[in-house]
Structure formats: C-alpha cells, structure tokens
Amino acid sequence: QVQLMESGGGSVQSGGSLRLSCVASGSTVSRYCIAWFRQAPRKEREGVAGIDEEGIPSYTDSVKGRFTVSQDNARTTLYLQMNSMKPDDRALYYCGALNCRRSDYNNDYLPLAARVNYWGQGTQVTVSS
C-alpha cells in the first residue's frame, strides 16, 4: 500500500512560480516510481513530469523549460518547481505511483495516467492573467 499527499498548490499570476511537493509513504513505497499529473477542467488527466529509475527527468512538451521535477535522496518526496506559469497550467495536480515498468510510460517516457496504481488527493493550481 502506498499513500500520496500533494501540497503547495495555490493561486499565482501569469509568469509567477509555485512549488509542489508529493510525499509518498507506505510499506511498499520503494517499489514504485512517482510522477506528476494534472487534469484541467473537462480535459483528460495527463502526465506532466517524472523521474525514471536512473534519475532522468521527463516532461510533457507544454512545460519543458518552465517546470523542473526533482526528488529527495530517499526518493519518497517528489517536487515540481513551476516557473513562468501560464493560464493553461491551471489544473488539479496529482502525484501518482507507477510500477516503474516501460509499459507504464509512453514513447516519450512520460508517465501514463491509466497505469497509475495509487493517486494522491490532488492540489489545485490556479493561474490568473
């Protein structure tokens, strides 16, 4: 069992920054890879960023150059530094735990929401102009 808890969401103006955190816990947490997802209103939940088992980050195209994903040494806390934020970044942001299998990621090494085993409750991010 894995428990995930996101924090750090809030409201920010265009061009501003937010830093999200996801704390993972549970007896089997070390078996999973954690990644960030988001779901905007009336849109599908999409992978935003993740770190593979070799420590290589991946990002969806829309956030490249603006967002940075990182994790602590224990690999139980995942961060998402969001800079130069845009209104299109408004969404409910989730972290999810995946099985670290290649099939859990798309061809661009982005995590697939459909392959997530455990979800956090989400943290709301709003960006105003």
Steps between C-alpha positions, in 0.01 A plus 500: 500500500615850413367830623567820312447854619541806280547852626609839378217590268343841496435804289768679305511765232627430152876489506509403864621185669378223722672200648303182552598217729386141514581284799474126448473255785400144567654160535549448126584854393853407392359275229343787312601793288318823572400753239300818459174526314244769451140524392351820371123549494335277241833359392663165547754447770845524347852425605697815577838388625678204645838360588605158384698250704824644365406848615423634155208745493233515237247773425203553283578742220284779635706537818851441373732780596260625767446211740761300684438169671724373776495267796671461831775251573257256657294510181183539700436868434448633152507869415378701208642848465274693266635825359372742239153367557226548246121489523510166320680358802182531703406151609469262786847354543542145620787277576466137412694185571584269213671162479810639325436280199566617148138430421401762759650772282442623149757513223626833632549352847209690647294322763160372396212591726327174418791307645501669840436269792461761773393862487532789735201721571617776270597861557337784312706741294344816363674746272354843436597751237 
